[in-house]
Coordinates of C-alpha atoms in Angstrom, one line a residue:
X3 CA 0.0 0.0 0.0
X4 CA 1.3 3.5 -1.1
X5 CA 1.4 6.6 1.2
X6 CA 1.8 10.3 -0.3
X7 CA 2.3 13.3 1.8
X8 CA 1.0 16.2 0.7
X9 CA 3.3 18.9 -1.4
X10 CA 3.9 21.3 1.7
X11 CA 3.6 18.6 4.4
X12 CA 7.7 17.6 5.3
X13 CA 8.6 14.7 7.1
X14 CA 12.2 14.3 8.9
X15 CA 14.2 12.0 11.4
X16 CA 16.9 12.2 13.3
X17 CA 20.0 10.3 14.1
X18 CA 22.6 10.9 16.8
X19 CA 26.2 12.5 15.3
X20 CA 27.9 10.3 18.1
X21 CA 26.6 6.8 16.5
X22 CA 28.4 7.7 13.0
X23 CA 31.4 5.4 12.5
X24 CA 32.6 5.6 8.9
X25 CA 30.9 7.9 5.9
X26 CA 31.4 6.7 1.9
X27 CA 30.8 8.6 -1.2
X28 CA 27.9 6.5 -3.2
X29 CA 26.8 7.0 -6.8
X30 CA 23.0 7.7 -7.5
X31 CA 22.0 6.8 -11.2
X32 CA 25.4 7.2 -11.9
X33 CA 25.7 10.7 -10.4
X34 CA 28.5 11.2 -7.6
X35 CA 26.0 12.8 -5.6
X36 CA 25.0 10.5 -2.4
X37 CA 26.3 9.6 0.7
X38 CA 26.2 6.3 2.8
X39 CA 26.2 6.7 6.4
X40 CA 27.7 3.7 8.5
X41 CA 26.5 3.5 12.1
X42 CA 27.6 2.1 15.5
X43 CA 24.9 -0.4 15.1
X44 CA 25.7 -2.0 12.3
X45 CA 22.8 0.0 10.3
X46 CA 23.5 2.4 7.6
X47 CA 21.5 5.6 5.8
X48 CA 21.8 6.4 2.0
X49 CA 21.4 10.1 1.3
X50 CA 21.4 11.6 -2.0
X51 CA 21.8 15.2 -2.6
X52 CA 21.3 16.1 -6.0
X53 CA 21.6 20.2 -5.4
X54 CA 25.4 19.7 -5.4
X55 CA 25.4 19.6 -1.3
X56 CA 27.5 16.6 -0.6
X57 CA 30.8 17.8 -0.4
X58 CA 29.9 20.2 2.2
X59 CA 27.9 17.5 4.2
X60 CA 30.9 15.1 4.3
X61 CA 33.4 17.9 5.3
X62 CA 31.5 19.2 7.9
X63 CA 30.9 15.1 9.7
X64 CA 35.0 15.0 9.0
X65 CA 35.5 18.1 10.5
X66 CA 33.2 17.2 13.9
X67 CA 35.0 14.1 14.6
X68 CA 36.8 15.6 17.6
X69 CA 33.8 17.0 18.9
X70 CA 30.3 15.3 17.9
X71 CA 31.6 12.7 16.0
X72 CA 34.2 10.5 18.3
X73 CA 33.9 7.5 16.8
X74 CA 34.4 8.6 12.8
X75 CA 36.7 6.8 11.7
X76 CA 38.8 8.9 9.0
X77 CA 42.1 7.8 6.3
X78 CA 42.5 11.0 5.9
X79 CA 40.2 10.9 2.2
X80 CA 37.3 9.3 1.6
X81 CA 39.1 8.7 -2.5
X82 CA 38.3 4.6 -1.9
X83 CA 42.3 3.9 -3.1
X84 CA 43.6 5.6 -0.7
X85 CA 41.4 4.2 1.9
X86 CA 42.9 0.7 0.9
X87 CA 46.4 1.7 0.3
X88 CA 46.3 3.3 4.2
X89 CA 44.1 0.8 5.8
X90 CA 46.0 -1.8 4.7
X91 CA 42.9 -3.9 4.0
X92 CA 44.6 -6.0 0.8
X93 CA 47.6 -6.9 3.1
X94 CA 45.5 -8.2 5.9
X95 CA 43.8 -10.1 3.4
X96 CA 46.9 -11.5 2.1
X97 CA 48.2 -12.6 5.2
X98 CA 44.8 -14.2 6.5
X99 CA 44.4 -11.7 8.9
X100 CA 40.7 -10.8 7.1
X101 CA 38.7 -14.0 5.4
X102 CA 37.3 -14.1 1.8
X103 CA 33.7 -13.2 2.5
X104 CA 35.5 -9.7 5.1
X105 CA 37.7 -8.8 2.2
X106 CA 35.0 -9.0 -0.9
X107 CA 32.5 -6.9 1.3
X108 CA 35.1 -4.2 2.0
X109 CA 35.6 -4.3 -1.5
X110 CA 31.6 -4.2 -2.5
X111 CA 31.2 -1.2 -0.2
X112 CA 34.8 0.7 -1.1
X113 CA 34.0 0.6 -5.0
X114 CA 30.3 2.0 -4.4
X115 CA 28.3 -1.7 -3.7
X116 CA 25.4 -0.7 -1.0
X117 CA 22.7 -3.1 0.6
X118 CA 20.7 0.4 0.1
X119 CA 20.9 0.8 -3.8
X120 CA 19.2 -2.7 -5.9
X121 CA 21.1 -0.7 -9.1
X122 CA 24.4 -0.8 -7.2
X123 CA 23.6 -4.1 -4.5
X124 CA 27.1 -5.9 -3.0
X125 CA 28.1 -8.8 -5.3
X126 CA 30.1 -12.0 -5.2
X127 CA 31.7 -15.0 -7.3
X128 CA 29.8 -18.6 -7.9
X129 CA 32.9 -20.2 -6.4
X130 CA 31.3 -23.7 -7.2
X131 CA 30.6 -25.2 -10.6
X132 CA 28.6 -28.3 -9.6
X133 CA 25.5 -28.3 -8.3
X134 CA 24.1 -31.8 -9.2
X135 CA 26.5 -34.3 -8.2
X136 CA 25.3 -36.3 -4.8
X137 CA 28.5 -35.5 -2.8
X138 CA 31.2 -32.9 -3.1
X139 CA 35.1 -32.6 -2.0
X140 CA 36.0 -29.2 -1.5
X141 CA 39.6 -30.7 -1.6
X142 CA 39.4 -31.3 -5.2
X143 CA 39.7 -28.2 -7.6
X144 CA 37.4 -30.0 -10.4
X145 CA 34.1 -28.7 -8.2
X146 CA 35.5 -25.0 -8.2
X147 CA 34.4 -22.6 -11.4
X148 CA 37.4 -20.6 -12.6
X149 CA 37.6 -17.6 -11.2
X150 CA 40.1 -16.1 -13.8
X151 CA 37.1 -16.1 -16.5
X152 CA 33.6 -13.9 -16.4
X153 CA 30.4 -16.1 -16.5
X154 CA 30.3 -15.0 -19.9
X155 CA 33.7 -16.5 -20.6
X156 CA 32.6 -20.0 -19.2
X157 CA 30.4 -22.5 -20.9
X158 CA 30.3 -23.5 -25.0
X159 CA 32.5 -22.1 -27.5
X160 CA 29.4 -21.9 -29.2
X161 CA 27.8 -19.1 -26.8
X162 CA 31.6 -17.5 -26.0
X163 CA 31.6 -17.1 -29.9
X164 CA 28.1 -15.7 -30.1
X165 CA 29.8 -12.4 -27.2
X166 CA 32.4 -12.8 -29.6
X167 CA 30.9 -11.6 -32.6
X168 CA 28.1 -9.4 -31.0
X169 CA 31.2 -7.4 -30.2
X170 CA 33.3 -7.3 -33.4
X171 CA 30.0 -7.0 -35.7
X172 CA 29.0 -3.4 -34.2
X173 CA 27.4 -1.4 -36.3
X174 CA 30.6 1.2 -37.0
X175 CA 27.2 3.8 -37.8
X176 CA 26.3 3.1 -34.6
X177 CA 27.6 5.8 -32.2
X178 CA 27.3 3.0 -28.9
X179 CA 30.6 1.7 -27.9
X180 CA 30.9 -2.3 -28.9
X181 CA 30.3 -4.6 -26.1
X182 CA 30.2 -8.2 -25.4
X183 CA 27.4 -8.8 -23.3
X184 CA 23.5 -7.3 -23.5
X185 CA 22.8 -7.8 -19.7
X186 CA 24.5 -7.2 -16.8
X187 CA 26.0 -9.9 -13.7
X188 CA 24.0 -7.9 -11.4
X189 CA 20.7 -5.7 -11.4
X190 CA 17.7 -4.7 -10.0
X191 CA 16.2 -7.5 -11.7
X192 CA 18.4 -10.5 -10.4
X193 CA 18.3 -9.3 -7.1
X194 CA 15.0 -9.2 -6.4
X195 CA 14.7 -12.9 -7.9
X196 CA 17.5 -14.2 -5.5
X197 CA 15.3 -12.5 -2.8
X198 CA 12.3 -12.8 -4.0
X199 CA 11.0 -15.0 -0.4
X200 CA 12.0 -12.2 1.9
X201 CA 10.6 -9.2 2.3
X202 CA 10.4 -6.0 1.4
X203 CA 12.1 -8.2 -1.6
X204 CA 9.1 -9.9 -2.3
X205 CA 6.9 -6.5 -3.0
X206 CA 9.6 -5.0 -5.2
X207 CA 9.3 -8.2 -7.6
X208 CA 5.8 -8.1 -7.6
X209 CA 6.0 -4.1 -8.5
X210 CA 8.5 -4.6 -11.0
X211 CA 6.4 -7.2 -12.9
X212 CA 3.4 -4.8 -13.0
X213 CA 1.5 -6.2 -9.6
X214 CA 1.9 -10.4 -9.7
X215 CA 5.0 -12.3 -9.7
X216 CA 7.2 -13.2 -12.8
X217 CA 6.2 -16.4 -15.3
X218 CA 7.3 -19.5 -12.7
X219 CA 10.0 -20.8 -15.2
X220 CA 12.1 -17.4 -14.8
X221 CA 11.9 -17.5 -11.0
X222 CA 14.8 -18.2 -9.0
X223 CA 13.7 -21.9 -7.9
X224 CA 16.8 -24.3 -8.5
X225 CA 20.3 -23.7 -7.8
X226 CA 21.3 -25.8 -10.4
X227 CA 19.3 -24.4 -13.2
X228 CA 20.4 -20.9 -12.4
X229 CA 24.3 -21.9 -12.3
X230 CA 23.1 -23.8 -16.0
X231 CA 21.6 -20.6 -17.1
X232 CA 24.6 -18.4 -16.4
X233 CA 26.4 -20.6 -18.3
X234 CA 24.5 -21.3 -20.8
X235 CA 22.3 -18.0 -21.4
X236 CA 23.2 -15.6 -24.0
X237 CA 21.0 -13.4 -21.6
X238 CA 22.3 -14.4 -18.5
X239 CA 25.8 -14.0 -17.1
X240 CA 24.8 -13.0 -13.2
X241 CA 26.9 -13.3 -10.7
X242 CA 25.8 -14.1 -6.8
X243 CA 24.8 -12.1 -3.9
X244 CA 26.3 -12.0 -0.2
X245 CA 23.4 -13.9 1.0
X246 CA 24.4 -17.2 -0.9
X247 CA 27.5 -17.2 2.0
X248 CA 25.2 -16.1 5.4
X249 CA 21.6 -16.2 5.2
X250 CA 20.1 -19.8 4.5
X251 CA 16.6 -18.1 5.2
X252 CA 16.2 -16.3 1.4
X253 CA 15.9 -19.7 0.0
X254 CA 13.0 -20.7 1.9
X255 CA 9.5 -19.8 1.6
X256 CA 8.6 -19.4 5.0
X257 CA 5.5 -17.2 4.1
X258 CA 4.0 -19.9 1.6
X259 CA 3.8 -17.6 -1.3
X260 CA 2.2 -18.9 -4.1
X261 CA 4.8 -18.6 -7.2
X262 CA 2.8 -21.0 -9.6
X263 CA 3.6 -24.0 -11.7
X264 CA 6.5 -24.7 -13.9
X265 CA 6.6 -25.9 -17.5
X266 CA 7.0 -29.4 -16.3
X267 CA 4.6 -29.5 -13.4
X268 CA 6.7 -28.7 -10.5
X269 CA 5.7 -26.4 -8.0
X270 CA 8.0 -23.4 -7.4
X271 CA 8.4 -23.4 -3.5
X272 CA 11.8 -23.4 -1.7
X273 CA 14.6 -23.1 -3.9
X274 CA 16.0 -26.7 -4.6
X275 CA 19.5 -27.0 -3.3
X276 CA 22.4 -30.0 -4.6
X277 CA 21.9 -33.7 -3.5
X278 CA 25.5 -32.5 -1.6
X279 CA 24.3 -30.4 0.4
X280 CA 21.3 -33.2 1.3
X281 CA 18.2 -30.4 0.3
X282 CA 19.2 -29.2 3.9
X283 CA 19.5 -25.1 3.0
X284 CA 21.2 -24.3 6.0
X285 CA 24.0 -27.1 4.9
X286 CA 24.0 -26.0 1.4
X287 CA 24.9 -22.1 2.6
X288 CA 27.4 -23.5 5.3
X289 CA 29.3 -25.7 2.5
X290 CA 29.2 -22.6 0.3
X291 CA 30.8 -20.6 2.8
X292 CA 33.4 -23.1 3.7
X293 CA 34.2 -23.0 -0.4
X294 CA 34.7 -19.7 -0.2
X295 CA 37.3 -20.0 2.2
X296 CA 38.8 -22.6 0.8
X297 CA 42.6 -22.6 -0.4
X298 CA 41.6 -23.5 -3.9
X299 CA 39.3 -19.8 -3.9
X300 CA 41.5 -18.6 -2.3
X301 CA 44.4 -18.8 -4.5
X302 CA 42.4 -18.0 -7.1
X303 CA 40.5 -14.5 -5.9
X304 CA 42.6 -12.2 -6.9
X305 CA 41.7 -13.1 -10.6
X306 CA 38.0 -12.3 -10.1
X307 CA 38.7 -9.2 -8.4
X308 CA 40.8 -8.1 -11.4
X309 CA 37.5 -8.5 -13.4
X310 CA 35.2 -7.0 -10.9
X311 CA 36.9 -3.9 -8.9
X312 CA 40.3 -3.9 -11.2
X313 CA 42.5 -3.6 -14.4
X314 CA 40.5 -6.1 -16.1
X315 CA 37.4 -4.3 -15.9
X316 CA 37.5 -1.1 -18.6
X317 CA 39.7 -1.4 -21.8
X318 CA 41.8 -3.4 -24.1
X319 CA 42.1 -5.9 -20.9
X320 CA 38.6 -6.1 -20.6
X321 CA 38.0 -6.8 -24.1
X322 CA 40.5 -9.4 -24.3
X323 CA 38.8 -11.2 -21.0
X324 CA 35.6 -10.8 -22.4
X325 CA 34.5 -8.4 -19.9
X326 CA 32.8 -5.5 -21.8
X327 CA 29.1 -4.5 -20.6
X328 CA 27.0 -2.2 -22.3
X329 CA 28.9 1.4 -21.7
X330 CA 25.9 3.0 -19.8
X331 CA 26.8 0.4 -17.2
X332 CA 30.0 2.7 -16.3
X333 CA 31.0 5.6 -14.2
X334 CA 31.8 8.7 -16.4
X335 CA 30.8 7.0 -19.2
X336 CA 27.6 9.4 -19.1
X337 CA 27.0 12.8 -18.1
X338 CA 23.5 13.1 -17.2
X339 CA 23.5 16.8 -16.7
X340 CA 24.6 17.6 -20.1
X341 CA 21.1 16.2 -21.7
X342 CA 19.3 18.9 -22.1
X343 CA 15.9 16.9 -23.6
X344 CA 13.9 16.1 -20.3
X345 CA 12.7 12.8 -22.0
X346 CA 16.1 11.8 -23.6
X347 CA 17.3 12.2 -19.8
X348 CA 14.4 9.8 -18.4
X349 CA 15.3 7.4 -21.3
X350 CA 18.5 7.2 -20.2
X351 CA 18.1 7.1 -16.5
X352 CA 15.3 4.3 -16.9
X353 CA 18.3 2.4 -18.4
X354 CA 20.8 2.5 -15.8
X355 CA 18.6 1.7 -13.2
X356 CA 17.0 -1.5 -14.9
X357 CA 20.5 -2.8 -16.5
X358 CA 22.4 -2.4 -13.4
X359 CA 26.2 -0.9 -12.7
X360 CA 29.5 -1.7 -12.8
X361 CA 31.5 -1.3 -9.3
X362 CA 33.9 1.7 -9.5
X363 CA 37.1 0.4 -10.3
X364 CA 39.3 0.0 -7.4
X365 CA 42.7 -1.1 -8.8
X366 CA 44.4 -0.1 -12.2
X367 CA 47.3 -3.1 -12.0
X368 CA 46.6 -7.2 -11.3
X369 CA 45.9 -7.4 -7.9
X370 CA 48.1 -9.4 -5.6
X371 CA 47.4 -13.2 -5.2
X372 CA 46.7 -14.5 -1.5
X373 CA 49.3 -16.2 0.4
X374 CA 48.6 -20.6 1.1
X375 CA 47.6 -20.8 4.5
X376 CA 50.1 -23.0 5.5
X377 CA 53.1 -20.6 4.3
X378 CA 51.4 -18.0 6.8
X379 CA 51.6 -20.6 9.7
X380 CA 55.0 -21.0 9.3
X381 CA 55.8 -17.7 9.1
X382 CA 54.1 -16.2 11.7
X383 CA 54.5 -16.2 15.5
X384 CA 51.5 -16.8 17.5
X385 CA 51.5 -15.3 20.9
X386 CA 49.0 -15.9 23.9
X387 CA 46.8 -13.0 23.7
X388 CA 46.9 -13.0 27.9
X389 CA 50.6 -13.1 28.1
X390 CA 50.9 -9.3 27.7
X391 CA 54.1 -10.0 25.7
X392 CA 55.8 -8.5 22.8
X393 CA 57.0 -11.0 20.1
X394 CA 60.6 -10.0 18.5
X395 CA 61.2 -12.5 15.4
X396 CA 65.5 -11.7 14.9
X397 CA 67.0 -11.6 11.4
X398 CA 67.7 -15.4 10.6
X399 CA 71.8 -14.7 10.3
X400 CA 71.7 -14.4 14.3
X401 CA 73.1 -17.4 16.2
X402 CA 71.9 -18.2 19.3
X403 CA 74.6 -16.8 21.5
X404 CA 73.6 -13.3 20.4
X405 CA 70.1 -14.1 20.8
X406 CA 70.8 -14.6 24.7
X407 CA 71.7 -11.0 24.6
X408 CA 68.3 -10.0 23.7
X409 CA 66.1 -8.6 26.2
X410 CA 62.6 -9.9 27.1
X411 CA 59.3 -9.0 29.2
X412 CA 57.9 -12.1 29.0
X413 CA 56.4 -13.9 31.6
X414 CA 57.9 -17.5 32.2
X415 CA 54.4 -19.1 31.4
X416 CA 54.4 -16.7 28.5
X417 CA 53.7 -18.3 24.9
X418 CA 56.4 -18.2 22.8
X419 CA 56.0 -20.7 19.5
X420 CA 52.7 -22.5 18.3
X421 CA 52.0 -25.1 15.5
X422 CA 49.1 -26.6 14.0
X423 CA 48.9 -30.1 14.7
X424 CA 46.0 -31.3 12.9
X425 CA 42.3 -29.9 12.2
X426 CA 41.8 -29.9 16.2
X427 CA 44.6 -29.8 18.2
X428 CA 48.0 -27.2 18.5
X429 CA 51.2 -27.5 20.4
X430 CA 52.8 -24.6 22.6
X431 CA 56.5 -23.7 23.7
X432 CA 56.6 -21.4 26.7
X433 CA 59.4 -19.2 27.6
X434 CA 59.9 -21.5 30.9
X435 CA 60.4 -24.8 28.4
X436 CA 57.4 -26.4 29.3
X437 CA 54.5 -27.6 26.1
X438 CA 50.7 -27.2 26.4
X439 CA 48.6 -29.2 24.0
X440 CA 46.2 -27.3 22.9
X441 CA 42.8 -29.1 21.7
X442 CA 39.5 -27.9 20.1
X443 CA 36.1 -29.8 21.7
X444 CA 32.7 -29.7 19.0
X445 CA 29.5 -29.3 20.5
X446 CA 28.7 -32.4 19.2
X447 CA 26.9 -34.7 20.6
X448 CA 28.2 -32.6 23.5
X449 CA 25.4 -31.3 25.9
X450 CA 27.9 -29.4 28.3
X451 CA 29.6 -27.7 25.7
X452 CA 26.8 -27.1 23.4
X453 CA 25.7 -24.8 26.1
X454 CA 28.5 -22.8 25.7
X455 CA 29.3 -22.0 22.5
X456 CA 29.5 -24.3 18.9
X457 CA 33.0 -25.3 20.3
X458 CA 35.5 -25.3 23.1
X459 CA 39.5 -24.5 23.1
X460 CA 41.4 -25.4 26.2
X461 CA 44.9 -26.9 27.6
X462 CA 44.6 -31.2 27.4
X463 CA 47.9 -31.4 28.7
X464 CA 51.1 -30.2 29.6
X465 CA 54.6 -31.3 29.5
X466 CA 57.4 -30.0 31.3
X467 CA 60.9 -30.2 29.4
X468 CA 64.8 -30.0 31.5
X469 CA 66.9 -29.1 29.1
X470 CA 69.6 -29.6 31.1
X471 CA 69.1 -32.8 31.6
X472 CA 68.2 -33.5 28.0
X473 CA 71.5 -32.1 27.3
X474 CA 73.5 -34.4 29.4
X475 CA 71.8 -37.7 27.7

């Protein structure tokens, strides 16, 4: 149900300056004219300001965060490079210090990706590429899609050749700029279909097909049919959504909506998840997760993100990855102020809200692949968080005579060294000699820890060494 105010009737609300904790530029319709608004509580506010205002807004938040806005946090520009470059957000990715799923969001919201804005909503890789076999090893690289290609890039030669030649057989009369692909990997459009069982999702598809739900054969119903239409399609080339990695709950139809008959007689309900995932949806989103973070996507990332937020995305790169959109789909691609024709300028808006945009490009050179997890074990010194110690790691050319002549605060039960043993157990040296095993307890089939938590860490035993006598043996 629709509410109008009347014309000199205003309507305002209020939030608290000290509850601001970050503040992003945001595109609206292609214009550099809004403003996201992250706050304490994890919520955020999307303001436009088409009268040329947001400059002033943002400096004035900056400028009160010694006074009204304590808890801004400010890199000294809000220029989303230079966040990343002073953050240091891609080298706490690379050393593991920030999963998959952290690092892609910071990169959604950095290159203009809001929950706020269906046009511009976060988006994120299929990592899997089978969806029908009855078990899965996400060991084996042979279940993974390859990330180094676009949807559009994977599939027949048949269809790859059909981008192919849309692209070189431009008509040269034809003022539009060549392009592979005639839809976008993410819209207004696909994301109301992923969330089509959760509201306010649900009304927006029903609005967008003119009051009733879409034909049941083009809703989202099937996992694998959609990962065999984005393959197969030459309409369809989307990408996913967060939700695919957290929220089991968009899959199901928990409000019984009635989205009709298929074709072939099947019922469009909950959306049918892989045999692997045994139809359980909360299985099937855990799985997916655990892909994500998997060493095989992991080594592989930095190869989608060159296609999405970096130097594959715009020019001769992207044409040779097969990564060219239609060019309304770009930042400064289109100067909407300089249409003078009031329809011309609704044309062209109409456009680039229904075809969707392409993330503001983040990075102009290939983007630096993650290091194996194992190599960062190795490498790095864990320290026990309680030991209020500071860990030294010496040049390797030291012996261990000079090393005696370094200095220490550490307490003698203070943790010096710690390995990974196996998937639940760890071994620690203390400064003292002495070696706690470390071991992790599931909740299981485990009533006392269940209560607790999903698991439990905690010493199983401990082992004192002499290494004086050792010596003497």
């Amino acid at each position: 149900m629709r509410h109008t105010l009347p014309d000199d009737r205003k309507i305002s609300k209020e939030w608290p300056l000290g509850s601001i904790k970050e503040i992003q530029k945001r595109r609206y319709i292609l214009r550099k004219t809004a403003l996201e608004i992250y706050l304490m509580d994890g919520s955020t506010l999307l303001f436009n300001f088409p009268d040329g205002d947001l400059e002033e807004i943002s400096s004035k938040l900056i400028r009160m965060r010694k006074t009204r806005c304590p808890y801004l946090v400010y890199y000294g520009s809000l220029d989303p490079r230079k966040i990343i470059d002073k953050a240091g957000i891609t080298k706490k990715w690379m050393n593991h210090e920030m999963s998959n799923f952290e690092y892609l969001m910071q990169l959604n919201a950095l290159s203009g990706r809001s929950y706020k804005d269906l046009t511009q909503y976060p988006v994120f890789p299929w990592v899997l590429c089978d969806y029908s076999s009855e078990t899965i090893n996400l060991k084996q690289p042979k279940h993974f899609r390859d990330l180094s290609k676009t949807m559009g890039a994977l599939g027949s030669e048949q269809r790859i050749n059909t981008f192919l030649e849309r692209y070189e057989n431009t008509d040269p009369f034809n003022p539009v700029p060549k392009f592979h692909f005639g839809s976008h990997y993410s819209s207004p459009a696909i994301i109301l279909q992923y969330l089509i069982r959760l509201a306010p999702f649900t009304q927006g598809a029903i609005q967008l097909q003119s009051g009733k739900f879409d034909l049941p054969d083009r809703l989202f119903y099937s996992m694998e049919e959609s990962f065999r239409g984005a393959t197969e399609e030459i309409s369809d080339v989307r990408e996913l959504i967060p939700e695919f990695y957290y929220l089991p709950d968009f899959l199901i139809n928990k409000d019984k909506l009635n989205f009709g008959v298929t074709q072939t007689g099947h019922r469009v309900d909950n959306v049918e998840t892989p045999k692997w995932s045994k139809h359980n949806h909360y299985r099937f989103v855990a799985l997916l997760r655990q892909a994500l973070e998997s060493d095989i996507v992991s080594k592989m990332l930095h190869n989608w993100i060159d296609l999405i937020f970096g130097y594959k995305q715009t020019g001769k790169d992207a044409e040779k990855s097969l990564n060219v959109f239609y060019y309304m789909t770009y930042e400064d691609k289109v100067d909407l102020n300089m249409l003078n024709d009031p329809a011309t300028k609704v044309s062209y808006e109409a456009q680039i809200v229904h075809f969707g945009q392409t993330p503001s490009q983040l990075f102009t050179k290939p983007h630096p692949q993650r290091l194996p997890s194992d190599a960062i074990l190795n490498y790095k010194i864990i320290a026990d968080p309680m030991a209020d110690i500071r860990v030294y790691r010496p040049p390797q050319k030291k012996n261990a005579a000079q090393l005696k002549q370094n200095q220490y605060n550490l307490e003698p039960k203070a943790l010096i060294r710690m390995k990974i043993i196996n998937e639940s157990r760890m071994i620690g040296l203390r400064k003292d000699g002495s070696v706690s095993y470390y071991k992790w307890w599931s909740a299981v089939g485990n009533p006392e820890i269940a209560s607790i938590g999903p698991f439990k860490c905690g010493i199983e035993k401990e082992k004192n060494i002499d290494f004086g006598k050792a010596k003497g043996m």
